[in-house]
Amino acid sequence: MPKVVKVDPLNPDKEILRDAAEVLKRGGVIAFPTETVYGLGADAMNSNAVKKVFEIKGRPPDNPLIVHIGSFDMLFDVSADLDECIIKSLKTLWPGPFTAIVKKRESVPDITTAGLPFVAVRMPAHPVALTLIEEFGRPIAAPSANRSGKPSPTIAEHVIEDLGDSVDLIIDGGETFFGVESTILDLTRDPPMLLRPGPIDPETLEKIFGRKIVIPNFVRGLGEAEKALAPGMKYRHYAPDKKLILIEDGENMDICIRNVIKDFLDRMLKPCIVGYEEYKYIASIYMLEFISLGSIRNPYEIAKNLYKGLRNVDKTSADLCIAIGVDEKGIGLAIMNRLRKASGYNIVKCT
Ligand code: TXA
Ligand code: MG
């Protein structure tokens, strides 16, 4: 059995996190909750420790990690040549579910940034993550704590399922708050470019940075050509083993969903539905398994339930599953980016 310790997410026991920090000081690897998803952390400045993170996750070495900091002093330890205006904007966004790509300092090992001269930095808002970094006193490199290709973990059980005994310690702080990974903005480009949509939407970023930002097609989970800009984007992600078909949000959704279901049933294929309470009745009509992501009216609830829902796809007895899309505004952009990838671009459009 892996070593798991439970902590109160809002008021974590410092002693427990001090012991966890000791594991990091010895070059160990621990899973811990952040406000977005669980991370798999190691000392960002210790190449051997970071190497273990890549091995445990089965992560390709050309896919860099996010360096988690607990203060602006730590930001200056890992980044170089930051402009005052950018620092001011970062002070508005941090701590929070936002990652900045900036120029890296020499001292950050190449393995952490996969050889890039830039580093991804984030100051998480979760009390467990922040206290852990504080107790450790150094930045923590942490990708999401899933096996490469699987949906990110939003509860400790997902980490146990994917990585089990291979980590030195799992800190169980209950369910994460947002359920999708941080928004990533590349600040080394002019104008800045969104590399991954997340809880902080593009409109908010434009207000905070006081300028237009570029939103490439791959951010919507579409457009193959630009994928190489964010190394992680080129890998298959969030995908269940079972086939998943995504119905994009559009007109006459109820009829469109029913038609897609009927089409599969005619071919003797029994689908499950990954959707919203408002569509549950359709699953009942056809007696299909239904995975609820919450109400269509509450996109934050949908984001929070998304990865648990995708993991449950493989637990159904269905032949395949049909996921239902949402409007792309606000956090909806992040939800659609994850759903399009999870579907392997098997997309049905309703007209
Ligand atoms: O919410 C989050 O960001 C979570 C929690 C644990 O903090 N972390 C997370 O890490 O999602 P990960 O490794 O699963 O995703 C990081 C993404 C990858 O797509 C990676 O390619 C990209 O960030 N990335 C990291 N460093 C980069 C860099 N220097 N330039 C461009 N993209 C970078
Ligand atoms: Mg990840």
mmCIF file of C-alpha atoms and ligand atoms in Angstrom, residues 57 59 143-144 146 150 152 181 196 237-238, ligand 2:
data_model
loop_
_atom_site.group_PDB
_atom_site.id
_atom_site.type_symbol
_atom_site.label_atom_id
_atom_site.label_comp_id
_atom_site.label_asym_id
_atom_site.label_seq_id
_atom_site.Cartn_x
_atom_site.Cartn_y
_atom_site.Cartn_z
ATOM 1 C CA LYS A 57 4.517 9.366 -14.615
ATOM 2 C CA ARG A 59 6.254 11.277 -19.103
ATOM 3 C CA PRO A 143 3.149 17.927 -13.247
ATOM 4 C CA SER A 144 -0.360 16.605 -12.667
ATOM 5 C CA ASN A 146 -1.756 11.083 -13.218
ATOM 6 C CA LYS A 150 -4.874 9.763 -18.239
ATOM 7 C CA SER A 152 -5.579 14.555 -14.110
ATOM 8 C CA GLU A 181 -5.440 22.461 -14.718
ATOM 9 C CA ARG A 196 -3.694 26.131 -22.212
ATOM 10 C CA HIS A 237 -4.546 13.460 -23.159
ATOM 11 C CA TYR A 238 -7.363 12.884 -20.719
HETATM 12 MG MG MG B 2 -0.872 16.876 -16.974
#
